[in-house]
mmCIF file with all atom_site columns, C-alpha atoms in Angstrom:
data_model
loop_
_atom_site.group_PDB
_atom_site.id
_atom_site.type_symbol
_atom_site.label_atom_id
_atom_site.label_alt_id
_atom_site.label_comp_id
_atom_site.label_asym_id
_atom_site.label_entity_id
_atom_site.label_seq_id
_atom_site.pdbx_PDB_ins_code
_atom_site.Cartn_x
_atom_site.Cartn_y
_atom_site.Cartn_z
_atom_site.occupancy
_atom_site.B_iso_or_equiv
_atom_site.pdbx_formal_charge
_atom_site.auth_seq_id
_atom_site.auth_comp_id
_atom_site.auth_asym_id
_atom_site.auth_atom_id
_atom_site.pdbx_PDB_model_num
ATOM 1   C CA . MET A 1 1   ? 157.777 146.256 -32.598 1.00 90.00 ? 195 MET A CA 1
ATOM 2   C CA . LEU A 1 2   ? 157.123 145.666 -28.899 1.00 95.00 ? 196 LEU A CA 1
ATOM 3   C CA . THR A 1 3   ? 160.147 144.205 -27.093 1.00 97.00 ? 197 THR A CA 1
ATOM 4   C CA . VAL A 1 4   ? 159.864 142.308 -23.792 1.00 98.00 ? 198 VAL A CA 1
ATOM 5   C CA . ALA A 1 5   ? 162.837 141.529 -21.514 1.00 98.00 ? 199 ALA A CA 1
ATOM 6   C CA . LEU A 1 6   ? 162.462 138.125 -19.861 1.00 98.00 ? 200 LEU A CA 1
ATOM 7   C CA . PRO A 1 7   ? 164.499 136.883 -16.884 1.00 97.00 ? 201 PRO A CA 1
ATOM 8   C CA . LYS A 1 8   ? 166.609 133.752 -17.032 1.00 95.00 ? 202 LYS A CA 1
ATOM 9   C CA . GLY A 1 9   ? 166.223 131.336 -14.150 1.00 92.00 ? 203 GLY A CA 1
ATOM 10  C CA . GLU A 1 10  ? 163.324 130.543 -11.873 1.00 92.00 ? 204 GLU A CA 1
ATOM 11  C CA . LEU A 1 11  ? 160.957 133.257 -13.140 1.00 96.00 ? 205 LEU A CA 1
ATOM 12  C CA . LEU A 1 12  ? 161.272 132.341 -16.825 1.00 96.00 ? 206 LEU A CA 1
ATOM 13  C CA . LYS A 1 13  ? 158.748 129.506 -17.061 1.00 97.00 ? 207 LYS A CA 1
ATOM 14  C CA . HIS A 1 14  ? 155.998 131.402 -15.223 1.00 97.00 ? 208 HIS A CA 1
ATOM 15  C CA . SER A 1 15  ? 156.758 134.557 -17.225 1.00 97.00 ? 209 SER A CA 1
ATOM 16  C CA . ILE A 1 16  ? 156.364 132.723 -20.529 1.00 96.00 ? 210 ILE A CA 1
ATOM 17  C CA . GLN A 1 17  ? 153.162 131.027 -19.361 1.00 96.00 ? 211 GLN A CA 1
ATOM 18  C CA . LEU A 1 18  ? 151.708 134.392 -18.374 1.00 97.00 ? 212 LEU A CA 1
ATOM 19  C CA . LEU A 1 19  ? 152.593 136.019 -21.685 1.00 96.00 ? 213 LEU A CA 1
ATOM 20  C CA . GLN A 1 20  ? 151.123 133.058 -23.591 1.00 95.00 ? 214 GLN A CA 1
ATOM 21  C CA . THR A 1 21  ? 147.762 133.736 -21.951 1.00 96.00 ? 215 THR A CA 1
ATOM 22  C CA . VAL A 1 22  ? 147.760 137.273 -23.371 1.00 95.00 ? 216 VAL A CA 1
ATOM 23  C CA . GLY A 1 23  ? 148.836 136.205 -26.859 1.00 95.00 ? 217 GLY A CA 1
ATOM 24  C CA . LEU A 1 24  ? 152.634 136.478 -26.802 1.00 96.00 ? 218 LEU A CA 1
ATOM 25  C CA . ASP A 1 25  ? 154.463 133.182 -27.283 1.00 95.00 ? 219 ASP A CA 1
ATOM 26  C CA . PHE A 1 26  ? 158.141 133.074 -26.325 1.00 96.00 ? 220 PHE A CA 1
ATOM 27  C CA . SER A 1 27  ? 158.127 129.384 -25.409 1.00 94.00 ? 221 SER A CA 1
ATOM 28  C CA . ALA A 1 28  ? 161.127 128.773 -27.704 1.00 93.00 ? 222 ALA A CA 1
ATOM 29  C CA . PHE A 1 29  ? 163.242 130.123 -24.834 1.00 94.00 ? 223 PHE A CA 1
ATOM 30  C CA . LEU A 1 30  ? 162.287 126.987 -22.855 1.00 92.00 ? 224 LEU A CA 1
ATOM 31  C CA . ASP A 1 31  ? 163.790 124.692 -25.506 1.00 90.00 ? 225 ASP A CA 1
ATOM 32  C CA . SER A 1 32  ? 167.102 123.506 -24.067 1.00 85.00 ? 226 SER A CA 1
ATOM 33  C CA . SER A 1 33  ? 168.576 123.239 -27.570 1.00 87.00 ? 227 SER A CA 1
ATOM 34  C CA . ASN A 1 34  ? 167.796 126.899 -28.315 1.00 85.00 ? 228 ASN A CA 1
ATOM 35  C CA . ARG A 1 35  ? 170.748 129.258 -27.865 1.00 88.00 ? 229 ARG A CA 1
ATOM 36  C CA . GLN A 1 36  ? 169.113 132.412 -29.200 1.00 90.00 ? 230 GLN A CA 1
ATOM 37  C CA . LEU A 1 37  ? 168.918 135.341 -26.812 1.00 94.00 ? 231 LEU A CA 1
ATOM 38  C CA . GLN A 1 38  ? 166.468 137.296 -28.985 1.00 95.00 ? 232 GLN A CA 1
ATOM 39  C CA . ILE A 1 39  ? 163.434 135.765 -30.678 1.00 93.00 ? 233 ILE A CA 1
ATOM 40  C CA . THR A 1 40  ? 160.193 136.941 -32.274 1.00 95.00 ? 234 THR A CA 1
ATOM 41  C CA . ASP A 1 41  ? 157.006 135.477 -30.822 1.00 92.00 ? 235 ASP A CA 1
ATOM 42  C CA . THR A 1 42  ? 155.201 132.920 -32.974 1.00 87.00 ? 236 THR A CA 1
ATOM 43  C CA . ASN A 1 43  ? 152.574 135.466 -34.060 1.00 86.00 ? 237 ASN A CA 1
ATOM 44  C CA . GLY A 1 44  ? 155.131 138.095 -35.056 1.00 90.00 ? 238 GLY A CA 1
ATOM 45  C CA . LYS A 1 45  ? 153.696 140.620 -32.581 1.00 89.00 ? 239 LYS A CA 1
ATOM 46  C CA . ALA A 1 46  ? 156.732 141.167 -30.366 1.00 95.00 ? 240 ALA A CA 1
ATOM 47  C CA . LYS A 1 47  ? 160.372 140.394 -29.718 1.00 97.00 ? 241 LYS A CA 1
ATOM 48  C CA . GLY A 1 48  ? 161.651 138.714 -26.582 1.00 97.00 ? 242 GLY A CA 1
ATOM 49  C CA . LEU A 1 49  ? 165.067 139.263 -24.990 1.00 98.00 ? 243 LEU A CA 1
ATOM 50  C CA . LEU A 1 50  ? 166.431 136.588 -22.656 1.00 97.00 ? 244 LEU A CA 1
ATOM 51  C CA . VAL A 1 51  ? 168.644 138.273 -20.054 1.00 97.00 ? 245 VAL A CA 1
ATOM 52  C CA . ARG A 1 52  ? 169.835 137.851 -16.474 1.00 96.00 ? 246 ARG A CA 1
ATOM 53  C CA . GLY A 1 53  ? 167.200 138.880 -13.956 1.00 95.00 ? 247 GLY A CA 1
ATOM 54  C CA . GLN A 1 54  ? 169.345 141.735 -12.653 1.00 95.00 ? 248 GLN A CA 1
ATOM 55  C CA . ASP A 1 55  ? 169.713 143.059 -16.213 1.00 97.00 ? 249 ASP A CA 1
ATOM 56  C CA . VAL A 1 56  ? 165.979 143.169 -17.027 1.00 98.00 ? 250 VAL A CA 1
ATOM 57  C CA . PRO A 1 57  ? 165.422 146.659 -15.554 1.00 98.00 ? 251 PRO A CA 1
ATOM 58  C CA . VAL A 1 58  ? 168.579 147.906 -17.299 1.00 98.00 ? 252 VAL A CA 1
ATOM 59  C CA . TYR A 1 59  ? 167.248 146.961 -20.737 1.00 98.00 ? 253 TYR A CA 1
ATOM 60  C CA . VAL A 1 60  ? 163.893 148.532 -19.865 1.00 98.00 ? 254 VAL A CA 1
ATOM 61  C CA . GLU A 1 61  ? 165.367 151.713 -18.366 1.00 97.00 ? 255 GLU A CA 1
ATOM 62  C CA . TYR A 1 62  ? 167.540 152.291 -21.428 1.00 97.00 ? 256 TYR A CA 1
ATOM 63  C CA . GLY A 1 63  ? 164.653 151.663 -23.816 1.00 96.00 ? 257 GLY A CA 1
ATOM 64  C CA . GLN A 1 64  ? 165.905 148.471 -25.476 1.00 97.00 ? 258 GLN A CA 1
ATOM 65  C CA . ALA A 1 65  ? 162.743 146.813 -24.155 1.00 97.00 ? 259 ALA A CA 1
ATOM 66  C CA . GLN A 1 66  ? 159.391 148.462 -23.508 1.00 97.00 ? 260 GLN A CA 1
ATOM 67  C CA . LEU A 1 67  ? 158.254 145.810 -21.024 1.00 98.00 ? 261 LEU A CA 1
ATOM 68  C CA . GLY A 1 68  ? 160.046 143.490 -18.629 1.00 98.00 ? 262 GLY A CA 1
ATOM 69  C CA . ILE A 1 69  ? 159.375 140.944 -15.905 1.00 98.00 ? 263 ILE A CA 1
ATOM 70  C CA . VAL A 1 70  ? 161.644 141.030 -12.866 1.00 98.00 ? 264 VAL A CA 1
ATOM 71  C CA . GLY A 1 71  ? 161.660 140.227 -9.156  1.00 98.00 ? 265 GLY A CA 1
ATOM 72  C CA . TYR A 1 72  ? 160.825 143.006 -6.724  1.00 98.00 ? 266 TYR A CA 1
ATOM 73  C CA . ASP A 1 73  ? 164.095 142.211 -4.931  1.00 97.00 ? 267 ASP A CA 1
ATOM 74  C CA . VAL A 1 74  ? 166.027 143.408 -7.990  1.00 97.00 ? 268 VAL A CA 1
ATOM 75  C CA . LEU A 1 75  ? 163.982 146.611 -8.139  1.00 97.00 ? 269 LEU A CA 1
ATOM 76  C CA . ARG A 1 76  ? 164.588 147.301 -4.441  1.00 96.00 ? 270 ARG A CA 1
ATOM 77  C CA . GLU A 1 77  ? 168.325 146.764 -4.805  1.00 97.00 ? 271 GLU A CA 1
ATOM 78  C CA . LYS A 1 78  ? 168.914 148.559 -8.121  1.00 95.00 ? 272 LYS A CA 1
ATOM 79  C CA . LYS A 1 79  ? 166.274 151.336 -7.893  1.00 96.00 ? 273 LYS A CA 1
ATOM 80  C CA . PRO A 1 80  ? 166.045 151.655 -11.714 1.00 97.00 ? 274 PRO A CA 1
ATOM 81  C CA . GLN A 1 81  ? 164.098 154.430 -13.439 1.00 97.00 ? 275 GLN A CA 1
ATOM 82  C CA . VAL A 1 82  ? 161.232 152.224 -14.642 1.00 98.00 ? 276 VAL A CA 1
ATOM 83  C CA . ALA A 1 83  ? 157.458 152.176 -14.211 1.00 97.00 ? 277 ALA A CA 1
ATOM 84  C CA . GLN A 1 84  ? 156.365 149.401 -11.837 1.00 96.00 ? 278 GLN A CA 1
ATOM 85  C CA . LEU A 1 85  ? 152.951 148.328 -13.085 1.00 96.00 ? 279 LEU A CA 1
ATOM 86  C CA . VAL A 1 86  ? 151.646 144.947 -11.924 1.00 96.00 ? 280 VAL A CA 1
ATOM 87  C CA . ASP A 1 87  ? 152.393 142.545 -9.077  1.00 97.00 ? 281 ASP A CA 1
ATOM 88  C CA . LEU A 1 88  ? 152.343 139.262 -11.000 1.00 97.00 ? 282 LEU A CA 1
ATOM 89  C CA . ARG A 1 89  ? 151.986 137.163 -7.832  1.00 96.00 ? 283 ARG A CA 1
ATOM 90  C CA . PHE A 1 90  ? 154.487 134.453 -8.716  1.00 96.00 ? 284 PHE A CA 1
ATOM 91  C CA . GLY A 1 91  ? 158.128 133.924 -7.796  1.00 96.00 ? 285 GLY A CA 1
ATOM 92  C CA . TYR A 1 92  ? 157.486 134.500 -4.085  1.00 96.00 ? 286 TYR A CA 1
ATOM 93  C CA . CYS A 1 93  ? 160.531 134.850 -1.860  1.00 96.00 ? 287 CYS A CA 1
ATOM 94  C CA . ARG A 1 94  ? 161.690 137.060 0.980   1.00 97.00 ? 288 ARG A CA 1
ATOM 95  C CA . MET A 1 95  ? 164.776 139.068 1.831   1.00 98.00 ? 289 MET A CA 1
ATOM 96  C CA . SER A 1 96  ? 166.028 137.854 5.185   1.00 98.00 ? 290 SER A CA 1
ATOM 97  C CA . VAL A 1 97  ? 168.786 138.196 7.739   1.00 98.00 ? 291 VAL A CA 1
ATOM 98  C CA . ALA A 1 98  ? 170.239 134.800 8.647   1.00 98.00 ? 292 ALA A CA 1
ATOM 99  C CA . VAL A 1 99  ? 172.865 133.597 11.113  1.00 98.00 ? 293 VAL A CA 1
ATOM 100 C CA . LYS A 1 100 ? 174.372 130.285 12.225  1.00 97.00 ? 294 LYS A CA 1
ATOM 101 C CA . GLN A 1 101 ? 171.937 128.242 14.298  1.00 97.00 ? 295 GLN A CA 1
ATOM 102 C CA . SER A 1 102 ? 174.679 127.808 16.890  1.00 96.00 ? 296 SER A CA 1
ATOM 103 C CA . SER A 1 103 ? 175.221 131.561 17.252  1.00 96.00 ? 297 SER A CA 1
ATOM 104 C CA . PRO A 1 104 ? 173.828 133.557 20.174  1.00 96.00 ? 298 PRO A CA 1
ATOM 105 C CA . TYR A 1 105 ? 172.055 135.982 17.817  1.00 97.00 ? 299 TYR A CA 1
ATOM 106 C CA . ARG A 1 106 ? 168.261 135.789 17.708  1.00 96.00 ? 300 ARG A CA 1
ATOM 107 C CA . SER A 1 107 ? 167.573 139.294 16.419  1.00 97.00 ? 301 SER A CA 1
ATOM 108 C CA . PRO A 1 108 ? 169.492 141.669 14.132  1.00 97.00 ? 302 PRO A CA 1
ATOM 109 C CA . LEU A 1 109 ? 169.915 143.978 17.118  1.00 96.00 ? 303 LEU A CA 1
ATOM 110 C CA . ASP A 1 110 ? 171.841 141.187 18.871  1.00 97.00 ? 304 ASP A CA 1
ATOM 111 C CA . LEU A 1 111 ? 174.578 141.450 16.241  1.00 97.00 ? 305 LEU A CA 1
ATOM 112 C CA . PRO A 1 112 ? 177.756 143.177 17.400  1.00 96.00 ? 306 PRO A CA 1
ATOM 113 C CA . ALA A 1 113 ? 178.348 146.766 16.369  1.00 94.00 ? 307 ALA A CA 1
ATOM 114 C CA . HIS A 1 114 ? 180.804 146.929 13.453  1.00 96.00 ? 308 HIS A CA 1
ATOM 115 C CA . GLY A 1 115 ? 180.315 143.215 12.808  1.00 96.00 ? 309 GLY A CA 1
ATOM 116 C CA . ARG A 1 116 ? 180.251 141.852 9.272   1.00 98.00 ? 310 ARG A CA 1
ATOM 117 C CA . VAL A 1 117 ? 177.195 141.031 7.166   1.00 98.00 ? 311 VAL A CA 1
ATOM 118 C CA . ALA A 1 118 ? 177.711 139.282 3.815   1.00 98.00 ? 312 ALA A CA 1
ATOM 119 C CA . SER A 1 119 ? 175.293 139.956 0.961   1.00 98.00 ? 313 SER A CA 1
ATOM 120 C CA . LYS A 1 120 ? 174.925 140.304 -2.785  1.00 96.00 ? 314 LYS A CA 1
ATOM 121 C CA . TYR A 1 121 ? 172.147 142.812 -1.982  1.00 97.00 ? 315 TYR A CA 1
ATOM 122 C CA . VAL A 1 122 ? 174.544 145.417 -0.688  1.00 97.00 ? 316 VAL A CA 1
ATOM 123 C CA . ASN A 1 123 ? 172.231 148.433 -0.897  1.00 97.00 ? 317 ASN A CA 1
ATOM 124 C CA . CYS A 1 124 ? 169.278 146.685 0.751   1.00 97.00 ? 318 CYS A CA 1
ATOM 125 C CA . ALA A 1 125 ? 171.476 145.350 3.543   1.00 98.00 ? 319 ALA A CA 1
ATOM 126 C CA . ARG A 1 126 ? 173.075 148.745 4.140   1.00 97.00 ? 320 ARG A CA 1
ATOM 127 C CA . GLU A 1 127 ? 169.704 150.524 4.227   1.00 97.00 ? 321 GLU A CA 1
ATOM 128 C CA . TYR A 1 128 ? 168.242 147.973 6.616   1.00 98.00 ? 322 TYR A CA 1
ATOM 129 C CA . PHE A 1 129 ? 171.005 148.162 9.193   1.00 97.00 ? 323 PHE A CA 1
ATOM 130 C CA . HIS A 1 130 ? 171.115 151.929 8.859   1.00 97.00 ? 324 HIS A CA 1
ATOM 131 C CA . SER A 1 131 ? 167.388 151.967 9.738   1.00 97.00 ? 325 SER A CA 1
ATOM 132 C CA . LEU A 1 132 ? 168.243 149.992 12.889  1.00 97.00 ? 326 LEU A CA 1
ATOM 133 C CA . ASP A 1 133 ? 171.023 152.473 13.700  1.00 97.00 ? 327 ASP A CA 1
ATOM 134 C CA . LEU A 1 134 ? 173.372 149.501 13.900  1.00 96.00 ? 328 LEU A CA 1
ATOM 135 C CA . PRO A 1 135 ? 176.774 150.118 12.262  1.00 97.00 ? 329 PRO A CA 1
ATOM 136 C CA . VAL A 1 136 ? 177.962 147.014 10.401  1.00 97.00 ? 330 VAL A CA 1
ATOM 137 C CA . GLU A 1 137 ? 180.404 146.265 7.613   1.00 97.00 ? 331 GLU A CA 1
ATOM 138 C CA . ILE A 1 138 ? 178.639 144.985 4.490   1.00 97.00 ? 332 ILE A CA 1
ATOM 139 C CA . VAL A 1 139 ? 180.798 142.385 2.713   1.00 97.00 ? 333 VAL A CA 1
ATOM 140 C CA . PRO A 1 140 ? 179.825 142.015 -0.980  1.00 97.00 ? 334 PRO A CA 1
ATOM 141 C CA . LEU A 1 141 ? 179.577 138.362 -2.034  1.00 95.00 ? 335 LEU A CA 1
ATOM 142 C CA . TYR A 1 142 ? 178.099 137.156 -5.318  1.00 90.00 ? 336 TYR A CA 1
ATOM 143 C CA . GLY A 1 143 ? 178.347 133.398 -4.909  1.00 89.00 ? 337 GLY A CA 1
ATOM 144 C CA . SER A 1 144 ? 177.235 131.255 -1.987  1.00 91.00 ? 338 SER A CA 1
ATOM 145 C CA . VAL A 1 145 ? 176.753 133.882 0.709   1.00 95.00 ? 339 VAL A CA 1
ATOM 146 C CA . GLU A 1 146 ? 175.909 131.114 3.200   1.00 95.00 ? 340 GLU A CA 1
ATOM 147 C CA . LEU A 1 147 ? 179.652 130.487 3.467   1.00 96.00 ? 341 LEU A CA 1
ATOM 148 C CA . GLY A 1 148 ? 180.086 133.859 5.190   1.00 96.00 ? 342 GLY A CA 1
ATOM 149 C CA . PRO A 1 149 ? 178.906 132.737 8.645   1.00 96.00 ? 343 PRO A CA 1
ATOM 150 C CA . ILE A 1 150 ? 180.033 129.126 8.086   1.00 95.00 ? 344 ILE A CA 1
ATOM 151 C CA . THR A 1 151 ? 183.657 130.202 7.594   1.00 96.00 ? 345 THR A CA 1
ATOM 152 C CA . GLY A 1 152 ? 183.474 132.918 10.230  1.00 96.00 ? 346 GLY A CA 1
ATOM 153 C CA . MET A 1 153 ? 184.017 135.723 7.731   1.00 96.00 ? 347 MET A CA 1
ATOM 154 C CA . SER A 1 154 ? 180.696 137.306 8.721   1.00 97.00 ? 348 SER A CA 1
ATOM 155 C CA . GLU A 1 155 ? 178.301 137.127 11.639  1.00 97.00 ? 349 GLU A CA 1
ATOM 156 C CA . ALA A 1 156 ? 175.241 137.197 9.366   1.00 98.00 ? 350 ALA A CA 1
ATOM 157 C CA . ILE A 1 157 ? 173.984 137.335 5.804   1.00 98.00 ? 351 ILE A CA 1
ATOM 158 C CA . VAL A 1 158 ? 171.229 139.205 4.011   1.00 98.00 ? 352 VAL A CA 1
ATOM 159 C CA . ASP A 1 159 ? 169.878 137.100 1.176   1.00 97.00 ? 353 ASP A CA 1
ATOM 160 C CA . ILE A 1 160 ? 166.823 135.945 -0.741  1.00 96.00 ? 354 ILE A CA 1
ATOM 161 C CA . VAL A 1 161 ? 165.059 132.975 0.861   1.00 96.00 ? 355 VAL A CA 1
ATOM 162 C CA . SER A 1 162 ? 162.388 130.865 -0.806  1.00 93.00 ? 356 SER A CA 1
ATOM 163 C CA . THR A 1 163 ? 161.817 127.627 1.103   1.00 92.00 ? 357 THR A CA 1
ATOM 164 C CA . GLY A 1 164 ? 164.656 128.058 3.597   1.00 93.00 ? 358 GLY A CA 1
ATOM 165 C CA . ARG A 1 165 ? 166.046 124.622 2.743   1.00 94.00 ? 359 ARG A CA 1
ATOM 166 C CA . THR A 1 166 ? 169.490 125.894 1.720   1.00 94.00 ? 360 THR A CA 1
ATOM 167 C CA . LEU A 1 167 ? 169.809 127.757 5.009   1.00 96.00 ? 361 LEU A CA 1
ATOM 168 C CA . ARG A 1 168 ? 168.787 124.733 7.073   1.00 96.00 ? 362 ARG A CA 1
ATOM 169 C CA . GLU A 1 169 ? 171.106 122.373 5.207   1.00 96.00 ? 363 GLU A CA 1
ATOM 170 C CA . ASN A 1 170 ? 173.995 124.733 5.950   1.00 96.00 ? 364 ASN A CA 1
ATOM 171 C CA . GLY A 1 171 ? 173.182 125.194 9.621   1.00 97.00 ? 365 GLY A CA 1
ATOM 172 C CA . LEU A 1 172 ? 171.732 128.703 9.261   1.00 97.00 ? 366 LEU A CA 1
ATOM 173 C CA . MET A 1 173 ? 168.426 130.230 10.340  1.00 97.00 ? 367 MET A CA 1
ATOM 174 C CA . GLU A 1 174 ? 166.421 133.361 9.601   1.00 97.00 ? 368 GLU A CA 1
ATOM 175 C CA . ILE A 1 175 ? 166.158 135.958 12.346  1.00 98.00 ? 369 ILE A CA 1
ATOM 176 C CA . ALA A 1 176 ? 164.406 138.770 10.443  1.00 98.00 ? 370 ALA A CA 1
ATOM 177 C CA . VAL A 1 177 ? 162.587 139.478 7.185   1.00 97.00 ? 371 VAL A CA 1
ATOM 178 C CA . LEU A 1 178 ? 163.313 142.779 5.432   1.00 97.00 ? 372 LEU A CA 1
ATOM 179 C CA . TYR A 1 179 ? 160.529 142.459 2.854   1.00 97.00 ? 373 TYR A CA 1
ATOM 180 C CA . GLU A 1 180 ? 158.708 139.967 0.632   1.00 97.00 ? 374 GLU A CA 1
ATOM 181 C CA . SER A 1 181 ? 159.244 139.767 -3.124  1.00 97.00 ? 375 SER A CA 1
ATOM 182 C CA . THR A 1 182 ? 157.264 138.604 -6.158  1.00 97.00 ? 376 THR A CA 1
ATOM 183 C CA . ALA A 1 183 ? 157.659 139.098 -9.899  1.00 98.00 ? 377 ALA A CA 1
ATOM 184 C CA . ARG A 1 184 ? 156.636 142.494 -11.276 1.00 98.00 ? 378 ARG A CA 1
ATOM 185 C CA . LEU A 1 185 ? 155.730 143.823 -14.717 1.00 98.00 ? 379 LEU A CA 1
ATOM 186 C CA . ILE A 1 186 ? 157.753 146.937 -15.486 1.00 98.00 ? 380 ILE A CA 1
ATOM 187 C CA . ALA A 1 187 ? 157.784 149.362 -18.407 1.00 97.00 ? 381 ALA A CA 1
ATOM 188 C CA . HIS A 1 188 ? 159.981 152.035 -19.919 1.00 97.00 ? 382 HIS A CA 1
ATOM 189 C CA . PRO A 1 189 ? 158.477 155.268 -18.463 1.00 95.00 ? 383 PRO A CA 1
ATOM 190 C CA . LEU A 1 190 ? 158.380 157.301 -21.689 1.00 95.00 ? 384 LEU A CA 1
ATOM 191 C CA . SER A 1 191 ? 157.068 154.390 -23.760 1.00 94.00 ? 385 SER A CA 1
ATOM 192 C CA . TYR A 1 192 ? 154.394 153.872 -21.110 1.00 95.00 ? 386 TYR A CA 1
ATOM 193 C CA . ARG A 1 193 ? 153.302 157.515 -21.189 1.00 94.00 ? 387 ARG A CA 1
ATOM 194 C CA . LEU A 1 194 ? 153.284 157.664 -24.995 1.00 94.00 ? 388 LEU A CA 1
ATOM 195 C CA . ASN A 1 195 ? 151.670 154.224 -25.360 1.00 92.00 ? 389 ASN A CA 1
ATOM 196 C CA . THR A 1 196 ? 154.424 153.145 -27.745 1.00 88.00 ? 390 THR A CA 1
ATOM 197 C CA . ASP A 1 197 ? 153.673 149.939 -29.686 1.00 88.00 ? 391 ASP A CA 1
ATOM 198 C CA . ASN A 1 198 ? 150.183 149.808 -28.123 1.00 91.00 ? 392 ASN A CA 1
ATOM 199 C CA . LEU A 1 199 ? 151.768 149.208 -24.731 1.00 94.00 ? 393 LEU A CA 1
ATOM 200 C CA . SER A 1 200 ? 148.605 149.947 -22.751 1.00 95.00 ? 394 SER A CA 1
ATOM 201 C CA . HIS A 1 201 ? 146.812 147.101 -24.531 1.00 95.00 ? 395 HIS A CA 1
ATOM 202 C CA . TRP A 1 202 ? 149.346 144.506 -23.376 1.00 96.00 ? 396 TRP A CA 1
ATOM 203 C CA . ILE A 1 203 ? 149.575 145.934 -19.861 1.00 96.00 ? 397 ILE A CA 1
ATOM 204 C CA . ALA A 1 204 ? 145.782 145.823 -19.505 1.00 96.00 ? 398 ALA A CA 1
ATOM 205 C CA . LYS A 1 205 ? 145.696 142.197 -20.667 1.00 96.00 ? 399 LYS A CA 1
ATOM 206 C CA . VAL A 1 206 ? 148.414 141.166 -18.214 1.00 97.00 ? 400 VAL A CA 1
ATOM 207 C CA . ARG A 1 207 ? 146.638 142.991 -15.384 1.00 96.00 ? 401 ARG A CA 1
ATOM 208 C CA . GLU A 1 208 ? 143.326 141.326 -16.298 1.00 95.00 ? 402 GLU A CA 1
ATOM 209 C CA . VAL A 1 209 ? 144.844 137.825 -16.370 1.00 94.00 ? 403 VAL A CA 1
ATOM 210 C CA . THR A 1 210 ? 146.687 138.403 -13.094 1.00 94.00 ? 404 THR A CA 1
ATOM 211 C CA . LEU A 1 211 ? 143.589 139.673 -11.273 1.00 91.00 ? 405 LEU A CA 1
ATOM 212 C CA . ALA A 1 212 ? 141.516 136.789 -12.641 1.00 89.00 ? 406 ALA A CA 1
ATOM 213 C CA . SER A 1 213 ? 143.931 134.298 -11.083 1.00 79.00 ? 407 SER A CA 1
ATOM 214 C CA . VAL A 1 214 ? 143.483 135.664 -7.563  1.00 68.00 ? 408 VAL A CA 1
#
């Protein structure tokens, strides 16, 4: 049976709505009283796994799910061995460098050499500053990275920004955008090539619905 890995959090509602339009109903995951992490869709066509967004590509890469929906930011950071198939055009955000509004920095190149940059996206941050030929220390943080500059632990952060409200309310501002991110449909590479569980049928339907919404 086809198995789809769905991300907890902000992408879940849109992911379920999209899959409903192609005939897969995992809306039980939206029921706050439901505690199941694996369900079968109402038509018995597929199973859904409810996992953390960062774990979606792991389940797909290791073949526990043939399809998954995940943010491009996760794919850029983790670089999993999965097939990236469709830009689903929801869940827009951007990966940005931000600093305190009161700081003198108005560009990443203004940051001091060997200064500190806090981020949960360690690989993306490291690659970006390497591309600028600016040596910095990347400080891994997995909670509120905004506290890095606020407390003086770091000069800047690299983090996902949606509306920018959290930055503004904490006295921070964006000074550069690394890339933009949206939700993506991914597949297990071998399952995709072998068309396991009629995978191409579901991928084509998702692609058709997504293009029709443009």
